[in-house]
mmCIF file of C-alpha atoms in Angstrom:
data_model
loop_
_atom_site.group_PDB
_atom_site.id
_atom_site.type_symbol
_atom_site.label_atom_id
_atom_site.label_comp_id
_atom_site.label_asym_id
_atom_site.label_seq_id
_atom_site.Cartn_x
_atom_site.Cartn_y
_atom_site.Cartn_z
ATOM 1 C CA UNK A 1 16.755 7.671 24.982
ATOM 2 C CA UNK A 2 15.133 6.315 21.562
ATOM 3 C CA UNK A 3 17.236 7.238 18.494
ATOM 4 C CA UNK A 4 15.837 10.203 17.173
ATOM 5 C CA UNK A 5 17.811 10.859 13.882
ATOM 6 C CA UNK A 6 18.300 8.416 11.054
ATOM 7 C CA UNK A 7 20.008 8.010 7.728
ATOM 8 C CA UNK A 8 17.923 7.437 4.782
ATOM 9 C CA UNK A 9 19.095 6.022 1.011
ATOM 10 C CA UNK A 10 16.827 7.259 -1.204
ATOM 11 C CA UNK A 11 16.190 5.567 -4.478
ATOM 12 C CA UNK A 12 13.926 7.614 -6.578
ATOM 13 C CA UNK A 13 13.899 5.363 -9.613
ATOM 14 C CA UNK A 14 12.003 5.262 -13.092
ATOM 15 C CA UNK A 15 8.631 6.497 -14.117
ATOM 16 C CA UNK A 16 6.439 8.088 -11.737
ATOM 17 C CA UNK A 17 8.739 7.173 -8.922
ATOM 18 C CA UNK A 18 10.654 10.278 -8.295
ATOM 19 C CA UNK A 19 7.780 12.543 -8.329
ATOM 20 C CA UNK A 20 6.031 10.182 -5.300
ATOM 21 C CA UNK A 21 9.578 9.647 -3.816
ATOM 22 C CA UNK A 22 9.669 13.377 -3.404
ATOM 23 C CA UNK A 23 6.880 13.487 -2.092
ATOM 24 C CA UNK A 24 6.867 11.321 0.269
ATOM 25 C CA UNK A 25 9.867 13.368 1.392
ATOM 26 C CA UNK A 26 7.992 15.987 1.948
ATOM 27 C CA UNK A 27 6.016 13.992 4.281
ATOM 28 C CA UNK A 28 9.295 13.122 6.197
ATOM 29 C CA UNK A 29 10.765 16.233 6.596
ATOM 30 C CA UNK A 30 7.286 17.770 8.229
ATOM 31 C CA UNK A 31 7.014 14.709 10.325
ATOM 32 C CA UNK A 32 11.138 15.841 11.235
ATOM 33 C CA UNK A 33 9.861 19.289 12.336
ATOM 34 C CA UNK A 34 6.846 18.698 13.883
ATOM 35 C CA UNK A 35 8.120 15.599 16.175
ATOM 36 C CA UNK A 36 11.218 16.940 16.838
ATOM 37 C CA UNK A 37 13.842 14.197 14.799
ATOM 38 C CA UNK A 38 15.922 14.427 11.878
ATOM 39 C CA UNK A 39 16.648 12.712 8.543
ATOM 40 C CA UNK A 40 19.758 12.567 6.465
ATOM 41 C CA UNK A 41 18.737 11.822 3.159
ATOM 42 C CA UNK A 42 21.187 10.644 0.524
ATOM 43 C CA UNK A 43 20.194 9.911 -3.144
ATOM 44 C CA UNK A 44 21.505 7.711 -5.009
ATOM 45 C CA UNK A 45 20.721 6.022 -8.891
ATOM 46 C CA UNK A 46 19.444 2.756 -9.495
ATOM 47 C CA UNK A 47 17.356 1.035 -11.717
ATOM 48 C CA UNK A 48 16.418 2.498 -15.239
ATOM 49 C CA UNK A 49 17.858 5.900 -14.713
ATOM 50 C CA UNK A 50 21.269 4.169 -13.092
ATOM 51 C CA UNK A 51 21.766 2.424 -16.461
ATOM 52 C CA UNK A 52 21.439 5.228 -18.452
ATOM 53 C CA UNK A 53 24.055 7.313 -16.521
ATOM 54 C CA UNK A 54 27.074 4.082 -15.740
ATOM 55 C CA UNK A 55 25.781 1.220 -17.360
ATOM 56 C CA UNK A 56 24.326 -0.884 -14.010
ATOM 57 C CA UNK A 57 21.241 -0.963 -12.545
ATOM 58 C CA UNK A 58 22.929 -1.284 -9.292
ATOM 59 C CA UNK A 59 26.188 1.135 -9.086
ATOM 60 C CA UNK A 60 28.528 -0.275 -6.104
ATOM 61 C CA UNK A 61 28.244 3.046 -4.399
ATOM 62 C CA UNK A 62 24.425 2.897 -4.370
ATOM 63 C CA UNK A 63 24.709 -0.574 -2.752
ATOM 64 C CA UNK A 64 27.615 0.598 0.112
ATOM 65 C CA UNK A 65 25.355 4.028 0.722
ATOM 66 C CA UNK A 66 22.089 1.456 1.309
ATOM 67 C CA UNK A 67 24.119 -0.600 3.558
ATOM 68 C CA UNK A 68 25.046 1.988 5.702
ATOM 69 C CA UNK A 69 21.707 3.518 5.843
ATOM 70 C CA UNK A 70 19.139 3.043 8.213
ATOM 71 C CA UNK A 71 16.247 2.928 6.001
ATOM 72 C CA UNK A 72 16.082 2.421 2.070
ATOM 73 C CA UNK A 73 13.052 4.614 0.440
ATOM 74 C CA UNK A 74 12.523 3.041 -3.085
ATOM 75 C CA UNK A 75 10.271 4.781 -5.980
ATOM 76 C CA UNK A 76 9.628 2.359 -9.046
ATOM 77 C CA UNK A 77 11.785 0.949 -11.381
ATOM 78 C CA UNK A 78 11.662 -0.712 -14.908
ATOM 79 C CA UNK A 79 9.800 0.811 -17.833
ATOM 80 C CA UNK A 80 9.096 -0.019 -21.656
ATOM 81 C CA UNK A 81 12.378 1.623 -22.654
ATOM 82 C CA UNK A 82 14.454 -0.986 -21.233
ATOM 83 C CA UNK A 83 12.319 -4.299 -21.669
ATOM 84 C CA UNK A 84 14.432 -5.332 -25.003
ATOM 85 C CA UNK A 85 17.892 -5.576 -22.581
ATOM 86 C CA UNK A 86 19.056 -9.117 -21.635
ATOM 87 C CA UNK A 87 18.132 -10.053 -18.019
ATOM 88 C CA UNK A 88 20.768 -9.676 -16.550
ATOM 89 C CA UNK A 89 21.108 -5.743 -18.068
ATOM 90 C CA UNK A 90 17.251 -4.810 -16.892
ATOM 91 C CA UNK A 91 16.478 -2.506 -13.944
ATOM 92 C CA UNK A 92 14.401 -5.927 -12.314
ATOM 93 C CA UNK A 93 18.019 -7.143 -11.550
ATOM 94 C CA UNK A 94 19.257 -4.005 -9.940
ATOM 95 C CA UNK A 95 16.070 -4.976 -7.614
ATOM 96 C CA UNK A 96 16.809 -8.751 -7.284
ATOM 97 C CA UNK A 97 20.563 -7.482 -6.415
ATOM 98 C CA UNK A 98 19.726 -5.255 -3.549
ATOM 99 C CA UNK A 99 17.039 -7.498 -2.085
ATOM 100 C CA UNK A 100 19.728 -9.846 -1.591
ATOM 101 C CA UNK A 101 22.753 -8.426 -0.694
ATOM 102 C CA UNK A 102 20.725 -6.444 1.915
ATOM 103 C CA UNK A 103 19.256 -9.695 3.024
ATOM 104 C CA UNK A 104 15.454 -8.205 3.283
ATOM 105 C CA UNK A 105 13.995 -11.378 3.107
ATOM 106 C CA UNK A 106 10.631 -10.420 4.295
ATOM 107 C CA UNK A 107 7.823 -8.505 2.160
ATOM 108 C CA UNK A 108 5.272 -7.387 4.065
ATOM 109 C CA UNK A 109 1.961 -6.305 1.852
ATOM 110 C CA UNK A 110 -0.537 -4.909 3.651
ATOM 111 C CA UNK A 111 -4.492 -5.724 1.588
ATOM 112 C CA UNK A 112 -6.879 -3.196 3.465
ATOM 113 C CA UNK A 113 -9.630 -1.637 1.927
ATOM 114 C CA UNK A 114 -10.599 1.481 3.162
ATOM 115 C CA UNK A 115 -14.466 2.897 3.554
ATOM 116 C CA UNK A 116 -13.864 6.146 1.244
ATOM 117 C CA UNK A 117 -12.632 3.708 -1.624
ATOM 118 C CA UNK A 118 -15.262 0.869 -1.195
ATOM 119 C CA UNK A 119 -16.956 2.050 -4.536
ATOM 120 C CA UNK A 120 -13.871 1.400 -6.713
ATOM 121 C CA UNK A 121 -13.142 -1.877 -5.703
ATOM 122 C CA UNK A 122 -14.101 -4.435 -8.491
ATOM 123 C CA UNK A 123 -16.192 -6.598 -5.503
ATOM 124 C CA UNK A 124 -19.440 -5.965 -4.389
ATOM 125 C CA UNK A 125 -19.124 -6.648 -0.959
ATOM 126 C CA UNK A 126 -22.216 -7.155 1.473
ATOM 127 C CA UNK A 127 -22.434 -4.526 4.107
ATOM 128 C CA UNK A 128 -20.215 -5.094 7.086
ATOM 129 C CA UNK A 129 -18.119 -6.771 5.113
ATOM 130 C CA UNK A 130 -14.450 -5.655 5.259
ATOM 131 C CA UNK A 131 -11.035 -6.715 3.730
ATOM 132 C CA UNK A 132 -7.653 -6.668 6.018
ATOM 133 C CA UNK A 133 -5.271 -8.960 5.943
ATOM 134 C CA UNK A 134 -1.631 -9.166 4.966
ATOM 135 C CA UNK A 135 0.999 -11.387 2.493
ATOM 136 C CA UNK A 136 4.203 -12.247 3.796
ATOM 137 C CA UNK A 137 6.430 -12.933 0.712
ATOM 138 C CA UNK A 138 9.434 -14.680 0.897
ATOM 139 C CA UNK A 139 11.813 -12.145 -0.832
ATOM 140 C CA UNK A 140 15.812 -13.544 -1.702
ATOM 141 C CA UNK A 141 14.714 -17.640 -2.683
ATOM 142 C CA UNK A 142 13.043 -19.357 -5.072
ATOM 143 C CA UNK A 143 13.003 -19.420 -8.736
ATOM 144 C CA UNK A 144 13.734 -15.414 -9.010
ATOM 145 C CA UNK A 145 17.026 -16.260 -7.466
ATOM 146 C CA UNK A 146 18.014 -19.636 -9.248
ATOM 147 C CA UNK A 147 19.680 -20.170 -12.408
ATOM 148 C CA UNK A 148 18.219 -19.204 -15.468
ATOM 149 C CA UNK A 149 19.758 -20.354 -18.935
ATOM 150 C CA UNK A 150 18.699 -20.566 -22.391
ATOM 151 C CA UNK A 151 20.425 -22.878 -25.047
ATOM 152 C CA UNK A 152 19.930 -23.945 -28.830
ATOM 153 C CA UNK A 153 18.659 -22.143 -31.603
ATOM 154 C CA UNK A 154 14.819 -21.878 -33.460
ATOM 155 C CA UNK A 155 12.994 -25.016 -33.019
ATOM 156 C CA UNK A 156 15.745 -26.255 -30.729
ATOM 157 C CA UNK A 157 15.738 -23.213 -28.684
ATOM 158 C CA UNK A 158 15.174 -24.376 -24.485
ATOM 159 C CA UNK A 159 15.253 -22.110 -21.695
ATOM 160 C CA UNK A 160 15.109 -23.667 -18.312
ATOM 161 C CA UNK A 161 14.676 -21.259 -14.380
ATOM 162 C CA UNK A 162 15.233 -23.413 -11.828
ATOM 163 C CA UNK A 163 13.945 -22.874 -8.119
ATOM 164 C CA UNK A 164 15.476 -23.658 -5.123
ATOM 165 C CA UNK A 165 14.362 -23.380 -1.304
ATOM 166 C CA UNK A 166 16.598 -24.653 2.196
ATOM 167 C CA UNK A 167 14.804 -25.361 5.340
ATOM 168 C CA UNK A 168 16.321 -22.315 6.987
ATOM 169 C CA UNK A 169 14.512 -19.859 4.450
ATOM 170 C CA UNK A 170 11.430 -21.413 4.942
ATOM 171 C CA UNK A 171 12.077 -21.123 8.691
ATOM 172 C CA UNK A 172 13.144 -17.460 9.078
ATOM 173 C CA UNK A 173 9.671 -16.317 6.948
ATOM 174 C CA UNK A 174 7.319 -18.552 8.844
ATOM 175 C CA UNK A 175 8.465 -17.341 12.391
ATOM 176 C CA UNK A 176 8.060 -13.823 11.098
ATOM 177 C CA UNK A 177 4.645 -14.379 9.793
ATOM 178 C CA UNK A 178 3.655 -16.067 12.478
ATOM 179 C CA UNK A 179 4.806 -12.800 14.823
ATOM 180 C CA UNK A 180 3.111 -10.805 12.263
ATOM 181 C CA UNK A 181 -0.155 -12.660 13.263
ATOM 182 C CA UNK A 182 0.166 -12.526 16.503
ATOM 183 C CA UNK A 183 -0.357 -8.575 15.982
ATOM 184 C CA UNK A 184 -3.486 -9.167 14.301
ATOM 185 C CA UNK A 185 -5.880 -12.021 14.205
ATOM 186 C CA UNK A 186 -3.889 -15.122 14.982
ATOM 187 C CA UNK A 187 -4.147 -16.614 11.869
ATOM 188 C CA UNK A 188 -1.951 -18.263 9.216
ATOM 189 C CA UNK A 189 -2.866 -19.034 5.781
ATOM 190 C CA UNK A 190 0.260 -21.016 4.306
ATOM 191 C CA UNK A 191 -0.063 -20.990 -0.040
ATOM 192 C CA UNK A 192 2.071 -23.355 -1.958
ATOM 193 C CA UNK A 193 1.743 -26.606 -4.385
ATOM 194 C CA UNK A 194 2.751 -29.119 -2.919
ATOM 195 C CA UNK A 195 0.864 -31.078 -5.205
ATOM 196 C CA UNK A 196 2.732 -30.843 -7.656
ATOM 197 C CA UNK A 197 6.582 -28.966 -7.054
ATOM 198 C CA UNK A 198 9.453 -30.155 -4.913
ATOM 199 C CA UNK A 199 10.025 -26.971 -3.134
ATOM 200 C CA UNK A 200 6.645 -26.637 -1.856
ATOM 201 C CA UNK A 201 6.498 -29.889 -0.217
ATOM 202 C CA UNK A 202 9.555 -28.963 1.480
ATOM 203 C CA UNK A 203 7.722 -25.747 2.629
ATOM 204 C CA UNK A 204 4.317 -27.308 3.773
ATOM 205 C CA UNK A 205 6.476 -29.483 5.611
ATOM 206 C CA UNK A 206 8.560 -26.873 7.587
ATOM 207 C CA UNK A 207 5.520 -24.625 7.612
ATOM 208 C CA UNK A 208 3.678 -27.549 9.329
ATOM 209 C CA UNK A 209 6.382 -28.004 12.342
ATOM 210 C CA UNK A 210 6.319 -24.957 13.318
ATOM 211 C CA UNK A 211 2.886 -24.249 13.447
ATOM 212 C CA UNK A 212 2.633 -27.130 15.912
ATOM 213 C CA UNK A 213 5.058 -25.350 17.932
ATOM 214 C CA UNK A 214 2.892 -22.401 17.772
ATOM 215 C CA UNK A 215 -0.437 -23.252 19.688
ATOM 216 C CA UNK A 216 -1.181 -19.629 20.089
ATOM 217 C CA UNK A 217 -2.076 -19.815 16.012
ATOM 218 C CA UNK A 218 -4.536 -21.346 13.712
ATOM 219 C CA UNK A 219 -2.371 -22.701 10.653
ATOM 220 C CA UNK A 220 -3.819 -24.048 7.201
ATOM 221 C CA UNK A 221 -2.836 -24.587 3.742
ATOM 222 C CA UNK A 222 -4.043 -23.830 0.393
ATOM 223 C CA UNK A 223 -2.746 -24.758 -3.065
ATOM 224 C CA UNK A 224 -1.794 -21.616 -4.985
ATOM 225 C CA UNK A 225 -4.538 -22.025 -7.437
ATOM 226 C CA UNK A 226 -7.630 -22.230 -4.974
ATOM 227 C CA UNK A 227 -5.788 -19.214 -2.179
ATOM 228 C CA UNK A 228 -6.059 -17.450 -6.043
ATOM 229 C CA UNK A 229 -9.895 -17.662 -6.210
ATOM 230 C CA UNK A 230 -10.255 -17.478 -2.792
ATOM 231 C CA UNK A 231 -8.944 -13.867 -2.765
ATOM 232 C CA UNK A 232 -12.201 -13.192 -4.696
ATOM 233 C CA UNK A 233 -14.601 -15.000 -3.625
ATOM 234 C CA UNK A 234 -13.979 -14.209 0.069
ATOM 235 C CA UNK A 235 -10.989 -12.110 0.739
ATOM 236 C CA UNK A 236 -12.396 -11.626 4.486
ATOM 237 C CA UNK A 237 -11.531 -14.794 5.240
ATOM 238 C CA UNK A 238 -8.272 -14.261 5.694
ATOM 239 C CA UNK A 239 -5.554 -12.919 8.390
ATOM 240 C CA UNK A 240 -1.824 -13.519 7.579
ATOM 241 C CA UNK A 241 -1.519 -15.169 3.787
ATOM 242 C CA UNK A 242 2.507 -16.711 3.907
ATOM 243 C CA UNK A 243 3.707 -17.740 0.580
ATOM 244 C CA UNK A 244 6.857 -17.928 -1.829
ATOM 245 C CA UNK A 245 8.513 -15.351 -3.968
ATOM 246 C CA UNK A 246 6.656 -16.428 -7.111
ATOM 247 C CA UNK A 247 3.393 -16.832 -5.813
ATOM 248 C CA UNK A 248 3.530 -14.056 -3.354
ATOM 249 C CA UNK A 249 4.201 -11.664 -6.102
ATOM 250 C CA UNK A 250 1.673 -12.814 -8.251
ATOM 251 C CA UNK A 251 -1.198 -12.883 -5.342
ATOM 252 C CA UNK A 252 -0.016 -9.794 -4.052
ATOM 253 C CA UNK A 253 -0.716 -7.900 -6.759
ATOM 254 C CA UNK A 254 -4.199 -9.754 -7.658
ATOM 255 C CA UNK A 255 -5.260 -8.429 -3.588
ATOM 256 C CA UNK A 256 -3.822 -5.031 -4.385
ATOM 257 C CA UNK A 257 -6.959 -4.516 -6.830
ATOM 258 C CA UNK A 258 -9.459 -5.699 -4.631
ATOM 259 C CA UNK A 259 -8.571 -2.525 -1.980
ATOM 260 C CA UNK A 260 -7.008 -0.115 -4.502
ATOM 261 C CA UNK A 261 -5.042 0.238 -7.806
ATOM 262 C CA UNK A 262 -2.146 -1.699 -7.664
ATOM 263 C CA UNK A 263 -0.383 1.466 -8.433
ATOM 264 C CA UNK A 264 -1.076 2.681 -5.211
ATOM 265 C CA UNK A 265 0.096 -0.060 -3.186
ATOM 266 C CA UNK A 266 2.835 0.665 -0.801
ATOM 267 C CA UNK A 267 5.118 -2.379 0.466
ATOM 268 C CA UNK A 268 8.076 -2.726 2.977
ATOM 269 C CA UNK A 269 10.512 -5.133 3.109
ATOM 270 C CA UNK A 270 12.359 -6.140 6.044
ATOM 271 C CA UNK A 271 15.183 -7.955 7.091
ATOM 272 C CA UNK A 272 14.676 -8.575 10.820
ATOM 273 C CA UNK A 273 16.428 -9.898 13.168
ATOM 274 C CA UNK A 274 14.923 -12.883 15.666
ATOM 275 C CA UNK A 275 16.495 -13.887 18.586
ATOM 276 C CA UNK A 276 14.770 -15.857 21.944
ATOM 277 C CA UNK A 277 11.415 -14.922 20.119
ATOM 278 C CA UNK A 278 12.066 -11.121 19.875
ATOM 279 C CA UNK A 279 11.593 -9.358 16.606
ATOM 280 C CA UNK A 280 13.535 -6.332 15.533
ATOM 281 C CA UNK A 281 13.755 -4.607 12.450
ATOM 282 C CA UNK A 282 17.681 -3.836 11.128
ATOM 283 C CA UNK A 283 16.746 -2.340 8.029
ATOM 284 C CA UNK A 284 13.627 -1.240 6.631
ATOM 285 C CA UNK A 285 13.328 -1.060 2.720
ATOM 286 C CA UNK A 286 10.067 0.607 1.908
ATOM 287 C CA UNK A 287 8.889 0.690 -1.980
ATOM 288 C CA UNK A 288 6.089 1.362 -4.211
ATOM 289 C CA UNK A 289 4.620 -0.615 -6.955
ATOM 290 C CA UNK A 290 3.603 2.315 -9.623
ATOM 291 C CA UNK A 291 4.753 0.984 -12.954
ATOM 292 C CA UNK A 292 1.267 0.731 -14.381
ATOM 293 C CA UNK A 293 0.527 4.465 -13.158
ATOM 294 C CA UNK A 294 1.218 6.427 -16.983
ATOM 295 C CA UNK A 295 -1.237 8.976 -17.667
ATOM 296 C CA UNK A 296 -1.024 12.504 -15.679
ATOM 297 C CA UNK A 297 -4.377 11.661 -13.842
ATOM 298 C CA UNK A 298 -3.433 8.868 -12.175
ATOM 299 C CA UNK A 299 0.127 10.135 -11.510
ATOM 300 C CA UNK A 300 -1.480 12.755 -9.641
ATOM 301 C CA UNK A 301 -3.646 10.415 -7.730
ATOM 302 C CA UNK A 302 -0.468 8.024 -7.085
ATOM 303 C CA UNK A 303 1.356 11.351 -6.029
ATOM 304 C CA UNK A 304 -1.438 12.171 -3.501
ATOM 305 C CA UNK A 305 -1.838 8.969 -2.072
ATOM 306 C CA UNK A 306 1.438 7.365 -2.255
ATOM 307 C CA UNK A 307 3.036 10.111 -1.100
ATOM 308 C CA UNK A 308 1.372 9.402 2.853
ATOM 309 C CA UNK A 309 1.834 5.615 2.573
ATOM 310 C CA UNK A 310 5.646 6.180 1.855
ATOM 311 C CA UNK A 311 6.169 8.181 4.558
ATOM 312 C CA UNK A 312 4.160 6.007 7.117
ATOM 313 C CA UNK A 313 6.197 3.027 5.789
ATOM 314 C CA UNK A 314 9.455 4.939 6.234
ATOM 315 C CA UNK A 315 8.426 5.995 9.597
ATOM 316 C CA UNK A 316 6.985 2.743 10.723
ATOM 317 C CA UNK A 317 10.952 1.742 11.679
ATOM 318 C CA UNK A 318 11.901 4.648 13.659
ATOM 319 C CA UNK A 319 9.227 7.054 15.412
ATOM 320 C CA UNK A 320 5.708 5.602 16.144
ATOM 321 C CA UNK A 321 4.144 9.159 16.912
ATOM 322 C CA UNK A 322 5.146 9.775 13.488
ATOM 323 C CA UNK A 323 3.855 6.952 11.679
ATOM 324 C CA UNK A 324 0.725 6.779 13.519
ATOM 325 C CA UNK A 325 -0.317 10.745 12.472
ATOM 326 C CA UNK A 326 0.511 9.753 9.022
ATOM 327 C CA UNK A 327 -1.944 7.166 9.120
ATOM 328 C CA UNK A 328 -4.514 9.080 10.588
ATOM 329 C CA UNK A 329 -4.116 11.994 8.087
ATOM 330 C CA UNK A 330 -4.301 9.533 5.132
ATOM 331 C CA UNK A 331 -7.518 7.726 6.467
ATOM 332 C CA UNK A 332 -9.224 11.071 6.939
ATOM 333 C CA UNK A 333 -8.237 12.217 3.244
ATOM 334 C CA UNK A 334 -8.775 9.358 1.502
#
């Protein structure tokens, strides 16, 4: 028998996020009744609103409670009010410090515009023409994760990030883009610049062995710069778009606009588990980007529509009856 009750951490967070956080809730807890499973939902501080109350954007007991959950829902953190703290004191590092200690090394972004929202997308597309695809971000690497130092004093002042990748991170998010394509289209769009940076020669390289070993796929590559302008000029062109933690966060959020406001862009991050070619999901962390969401009107839009992307994301890991009605329903109210 599929398990049919699960234990959710929920992280309402800063700004607008507890209002769609509870929301989305809502969505859960009809989904519970009217498919016949249950949620335990524990919340728990973090980010802006954990710093206020102990003085950590990431309280140890937040961090054991997501551990032992089966599911992470996560509102937005970070606001104005906290911008002026050192790094290391921000809500951002709460975020970098879950990511990895949970180990969810995979961000999935789904870029999908839907018919009822065609008019507010900044492209004038041709008729027929339709955007769908999806960035797989590498989530606990690269520069986010290296060391960051500043030295000296006015003129003399230097600050230096550095950015580091192994072949086994490289590895694990290629082979789960690649099973994320073979889901959709069968296509791979790796983005780096390997022109130009260490660390994405060493990922065009990896990138490039195992799409040989993948014959089932069509692989290419684009620099960073040109996948950028490519997302305007023809977003339809691609399937699967696999990139780095830098660039996937910046591209991500240039996509987002093309479908919808990037406040209403709903993203789940996974930390799954492959063995003999098999993918399952051990954790599902499912968050929304709605920083930029500050006036009432388009909180209430973010509430509205947010609030059925959560709970499909949050779903997506446990009941597929569930997930898929939640879909449906937000398609036909959109």
């Amino acid at each position: 028998m599929s398990q049919r009750s699960w234990t959710i951490a929920v992280l309402p967070g800063d700004g607008i996020g507890p209002e769609v956080v509870s929301a989305a809730i809502s969505v859960l807890e009809d989904c519970a009744r009217e498919f016949g499973f249950s949620v335990d939902l524990v919340k728990l501080p973090f980010g802006g609103a954990a710093i206020d109350d102990s003085g950590e954007p990431l309280p140890p007991e937040t961090l054991n409670e997501c551990n032992a959950a089966d599911a992470v829902l996560l509102g937005a953190v970070g606001g104005p009010r906290w911008d002026s703290q050192p790094l290391e004191r921000r809500p951002e590092s709460g975020l970098l410090a879950l990511r990895r200690e949970l180990g969810v090394y995979a961000n999935v972004r789904p870029i999908r515009l839907r018919e009822p929202l065609r008019a507010l997308s900044p492209l004038r597309l041709a008729p027929g023409v339709t955007i769908d695809f999806e960035i797989i971000r590498e989530l606990v690497g690269d520069i986010y994760f290296g060391v960051h130092s500043t030295e000296g004093h006015g003129a003399g002042e230097r600050a230096s990030d550095v950015a580091t990748y192994i072949v086994p991170e490289i590895e694990r998010i290629t082979r789960f883009a690649f099973e994320r394509a073979r889901r959709r289209g069968h296509r791979v769009t790796s983005v780096d610049k390997a022109n130009v940076l260490a660390t994405s020669v060493l990922w065009r390289k990896t990138v490039t062995r195992l799409g040989a070993e993948a014959p089932d796929l069509t692989l290419d590559h684009l620099y960073v710069d040109n996948a950028s302008m490519q997302i305007i000029l023809r977003p339809q062109q691609f399937d699967v778009l696999l990139t780095s933690n830098l660039f996937g966060d910046i591209l991500s959020d240039e996509a987002a606009a093309l479908a919808e406001a990037n406040g209403l862009k709903v993203v789940m991050n996974r930390c799954p588990k492959i063995e003999y070619g098999r993918l399952s999901s051990e954790i599902s962390w499912i968050g929304v980007n709605s920083r930029v969401l500050t006036s009432k009107r388009a909180q209430g839009l973010g509430n509205g529509v947010q609030r059925m992307r959560l709970g499909h994301g949050t779903l997506q890991g446990g009941t597929t009856d569930a997930a898929d009605r939640t879909q449906k329903d937000e398609e036909n109210s959109s």
